[in-house]
Coordinates of C-alpha atoms in Angstrom, one line a residue:
X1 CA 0.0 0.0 0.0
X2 CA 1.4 3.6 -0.9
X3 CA 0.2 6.5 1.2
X4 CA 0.6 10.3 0.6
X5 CA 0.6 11.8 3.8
X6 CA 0.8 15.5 3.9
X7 CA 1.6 18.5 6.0
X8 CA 0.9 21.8 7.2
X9 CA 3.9 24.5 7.6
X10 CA 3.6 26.7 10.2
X11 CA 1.1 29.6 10.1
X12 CA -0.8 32.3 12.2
X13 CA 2.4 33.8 13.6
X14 CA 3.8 30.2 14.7
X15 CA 7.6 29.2 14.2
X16 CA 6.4 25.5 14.0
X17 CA 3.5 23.0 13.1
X18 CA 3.5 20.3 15.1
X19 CA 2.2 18.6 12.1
X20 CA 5.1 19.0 9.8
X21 CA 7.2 18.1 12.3
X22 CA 6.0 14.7 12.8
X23 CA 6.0 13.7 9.5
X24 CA 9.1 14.9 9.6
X25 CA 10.2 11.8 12.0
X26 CA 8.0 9.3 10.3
X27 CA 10.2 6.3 8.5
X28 CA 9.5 6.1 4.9
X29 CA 8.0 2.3 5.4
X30 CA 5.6 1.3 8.1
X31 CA 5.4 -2.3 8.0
X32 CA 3.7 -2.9 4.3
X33 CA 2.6 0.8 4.0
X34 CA 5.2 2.8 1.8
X35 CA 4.9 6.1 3.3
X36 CA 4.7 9.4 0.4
X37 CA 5.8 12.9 2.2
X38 CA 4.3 16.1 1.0
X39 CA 5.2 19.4 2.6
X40 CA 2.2 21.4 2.5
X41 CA 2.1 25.4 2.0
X42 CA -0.9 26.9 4.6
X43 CA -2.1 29.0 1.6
X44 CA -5.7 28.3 0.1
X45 CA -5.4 27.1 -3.5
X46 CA -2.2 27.1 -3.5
X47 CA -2.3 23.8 -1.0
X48 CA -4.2 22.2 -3.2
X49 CA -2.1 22.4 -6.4
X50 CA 0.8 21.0 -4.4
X51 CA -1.2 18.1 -3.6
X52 CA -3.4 17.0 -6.2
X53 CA 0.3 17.6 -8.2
X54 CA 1.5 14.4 -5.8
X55 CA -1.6 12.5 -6.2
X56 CA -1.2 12.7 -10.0
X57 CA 2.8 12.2 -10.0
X58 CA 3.0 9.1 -6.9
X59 CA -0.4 7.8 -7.5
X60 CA -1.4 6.8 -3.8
X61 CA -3.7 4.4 -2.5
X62 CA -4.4 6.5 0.1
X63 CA -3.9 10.2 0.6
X64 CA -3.8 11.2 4.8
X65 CA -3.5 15.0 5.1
X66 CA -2.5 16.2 8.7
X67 CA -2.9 19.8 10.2
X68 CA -2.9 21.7 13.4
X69 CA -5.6 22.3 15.4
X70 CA -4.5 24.7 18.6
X71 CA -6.8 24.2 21.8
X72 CA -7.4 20.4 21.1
X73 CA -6.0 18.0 23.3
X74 CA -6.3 15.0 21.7
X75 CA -5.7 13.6 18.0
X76 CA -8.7 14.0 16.2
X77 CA -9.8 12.1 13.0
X78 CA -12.2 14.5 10.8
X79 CA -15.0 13.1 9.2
X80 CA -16.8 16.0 7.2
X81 CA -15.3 18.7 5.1
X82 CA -17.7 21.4 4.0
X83 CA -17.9 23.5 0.8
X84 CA -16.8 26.5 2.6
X85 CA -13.8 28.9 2.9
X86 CA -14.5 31.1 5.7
X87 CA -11.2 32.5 7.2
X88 CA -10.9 34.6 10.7
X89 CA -7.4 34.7 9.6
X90 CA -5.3 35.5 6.2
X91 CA -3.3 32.5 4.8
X92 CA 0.5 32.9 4.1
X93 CA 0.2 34.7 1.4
X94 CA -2.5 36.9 2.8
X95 CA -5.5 35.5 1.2
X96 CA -8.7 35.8 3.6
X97 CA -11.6 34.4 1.8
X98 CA -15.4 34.9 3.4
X99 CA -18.2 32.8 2.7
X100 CA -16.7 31.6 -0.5
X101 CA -18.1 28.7 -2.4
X102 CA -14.8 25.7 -2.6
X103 CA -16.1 24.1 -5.8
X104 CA -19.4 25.5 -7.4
X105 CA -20.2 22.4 -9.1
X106 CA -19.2 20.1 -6.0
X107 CA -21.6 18.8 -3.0
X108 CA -22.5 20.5 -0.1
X109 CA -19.8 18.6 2.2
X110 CA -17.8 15.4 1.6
X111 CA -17.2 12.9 4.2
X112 CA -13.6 11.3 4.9
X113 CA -13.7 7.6 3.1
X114 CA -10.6 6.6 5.3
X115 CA -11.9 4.5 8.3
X116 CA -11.9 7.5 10.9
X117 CA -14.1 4.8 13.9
X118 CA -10.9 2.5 13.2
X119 CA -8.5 5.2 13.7
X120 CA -9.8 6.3 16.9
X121 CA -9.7 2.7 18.2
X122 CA -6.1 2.8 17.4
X123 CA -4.6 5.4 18.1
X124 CA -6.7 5.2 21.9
X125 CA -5.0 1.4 22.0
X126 CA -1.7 3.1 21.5
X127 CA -2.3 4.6 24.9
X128 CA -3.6 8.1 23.4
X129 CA -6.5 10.8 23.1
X130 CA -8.3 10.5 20.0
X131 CA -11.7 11.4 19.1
X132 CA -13.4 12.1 15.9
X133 CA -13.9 15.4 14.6
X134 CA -16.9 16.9 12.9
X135 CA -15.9 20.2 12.0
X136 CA -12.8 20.3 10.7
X137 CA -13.4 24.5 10.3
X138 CA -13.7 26.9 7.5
X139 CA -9.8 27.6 7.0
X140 CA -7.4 26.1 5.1
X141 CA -7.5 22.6 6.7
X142 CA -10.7 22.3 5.6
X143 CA -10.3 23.9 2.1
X144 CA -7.5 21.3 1.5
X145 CA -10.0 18.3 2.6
X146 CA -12.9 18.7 0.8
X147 CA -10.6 19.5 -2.3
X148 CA -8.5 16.2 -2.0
X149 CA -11.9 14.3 -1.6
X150 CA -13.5 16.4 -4.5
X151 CA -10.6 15.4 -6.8
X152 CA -10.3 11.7 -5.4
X153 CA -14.0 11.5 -6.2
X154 CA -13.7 12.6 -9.6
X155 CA -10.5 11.4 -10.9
X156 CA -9.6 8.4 -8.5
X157 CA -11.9 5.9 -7.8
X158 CA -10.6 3.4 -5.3
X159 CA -8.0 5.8 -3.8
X160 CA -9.3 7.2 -0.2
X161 CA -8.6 10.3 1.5
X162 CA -9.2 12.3 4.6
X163 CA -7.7 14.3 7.3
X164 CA -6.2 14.5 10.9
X165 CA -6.0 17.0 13.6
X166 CA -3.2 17.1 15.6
X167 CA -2.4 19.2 19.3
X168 CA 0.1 22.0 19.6
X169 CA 3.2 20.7 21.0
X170 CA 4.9 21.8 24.2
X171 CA 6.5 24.6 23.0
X172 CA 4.4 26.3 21.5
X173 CA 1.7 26.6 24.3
X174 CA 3.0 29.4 27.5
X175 CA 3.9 28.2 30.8
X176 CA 0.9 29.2 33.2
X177 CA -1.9 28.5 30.7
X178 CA -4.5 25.9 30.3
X179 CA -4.2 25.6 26.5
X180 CA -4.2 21.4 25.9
X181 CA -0.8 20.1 24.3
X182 CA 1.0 17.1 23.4
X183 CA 4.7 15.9 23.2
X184 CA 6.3 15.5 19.5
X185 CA 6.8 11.5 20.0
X186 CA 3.3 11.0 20.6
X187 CA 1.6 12.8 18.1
X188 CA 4.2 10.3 15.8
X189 CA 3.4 7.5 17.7
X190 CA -0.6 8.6 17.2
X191 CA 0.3 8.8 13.8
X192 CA 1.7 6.0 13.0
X193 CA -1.7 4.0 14.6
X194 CA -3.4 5.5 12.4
X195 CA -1.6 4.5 9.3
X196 CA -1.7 1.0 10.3
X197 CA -5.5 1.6 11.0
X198 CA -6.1 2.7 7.4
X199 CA -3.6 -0.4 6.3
X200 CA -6.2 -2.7 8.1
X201 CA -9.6 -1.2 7.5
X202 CA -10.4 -1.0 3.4
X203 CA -14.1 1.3 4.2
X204 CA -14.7 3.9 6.6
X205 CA -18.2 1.8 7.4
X206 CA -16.1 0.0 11.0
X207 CA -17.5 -0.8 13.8
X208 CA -15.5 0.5 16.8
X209 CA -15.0 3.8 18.8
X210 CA -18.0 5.4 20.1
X211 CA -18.7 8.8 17.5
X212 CA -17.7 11.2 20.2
X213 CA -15.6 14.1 19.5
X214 CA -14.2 17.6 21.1

């Protein structure tokens, strides 16, 4: 199995993206699942170019795309992407879309077709916080999911796609406040469950965690 996994740089003032860096750390093969790196840019359209680009040049069997998301604590599978850029913030180029349309000719909202129930399970038996996600917002996260799945659904059948969340590390969060973090290695290690969860599971249809989220 070949999986693109993708990744945020930093944005919204930070220095880092917890996201980028753990792919970063990530081996090239886990287990049967050759591993595809893809060093996102936080800019709307632009993120997508880069991506469907990788899709069309490594041909995936699975495309994973992993983001930031500062104030949750735990790593969160998203299962919906809506047809929606909405930013409370400019992208890194400046770009601050409101209420635009993604695709004018695409659905309403696209759900993830990776297994995100089976993902929970996993990453929770790896001794961590996951939950699933319904909202994965309006920003560029978002804009970059319900684009992959848009141009999975029309020009790769059979290849899945969808999205993870991931805490602000450590550093990134000042001493004093109550802001949720986690450490570096087990974001990876969260990660890496997850993989082997999309490895295991062909449909997102799997019984397991309970559908609670954040």
């Amino acid at each position: 199995m070949k999986l693109l996994l993708t990744a945020f740089e930093p944005f919204g003032g930070e220095t880092v993206n917890p996201a980028q860096e753990a792919v970063k750390l990530l081996p090239e093969q886990l287990g049967s699942v050759t591993i595809v790196k893809c060093d996102v840019p936080t800019v709307f359209g632009k993120s997508v170019e880069i991506v469907t680009d990788a899709i069309a040049l490594h041909r995936p069997d699975a495309v994973l795309c992993i983001g930031q998301a500062g104030g949750r604590g735990s790593l969160t599978p998203e299962r919906v992407a809506i047809n929606l850029d909405d930013a409370s913030i400019p992208d890194n180029a400046g770009n601050q879309p409101v209420d635009r349309i993604i695709c004018s000719n695409g659905p309403s909202a696209y759900f993830s077709t990776l297994p995100v129930k089976a993902m929970v399970s996993a990453i929770r038996d790896a001794g961590l916080p996951a939950n699933i996600s319904y909202t994965a917002g309006t920003y560029v996260c978002n804009h970059l999911m319900y684009s992959v799945l848009y141009t999975l659904e029309k020009n790769y059948p059979g290849v899945r796609g969808g999205f993870l969340h991931v805490p602000f590390i450590p550093s990134q969060v000042k001493e004093g406040t109550s802001i949720p973090s986690m450490p570096l290695g087990d974001i990876v290690k969260g990660i890496e469950a997850a993989i082997r969860a999309i490895e295991s599971h062909e449909t997102a249809s799997v019984h397991g965690a309970s559908a609670d989220h954040e």
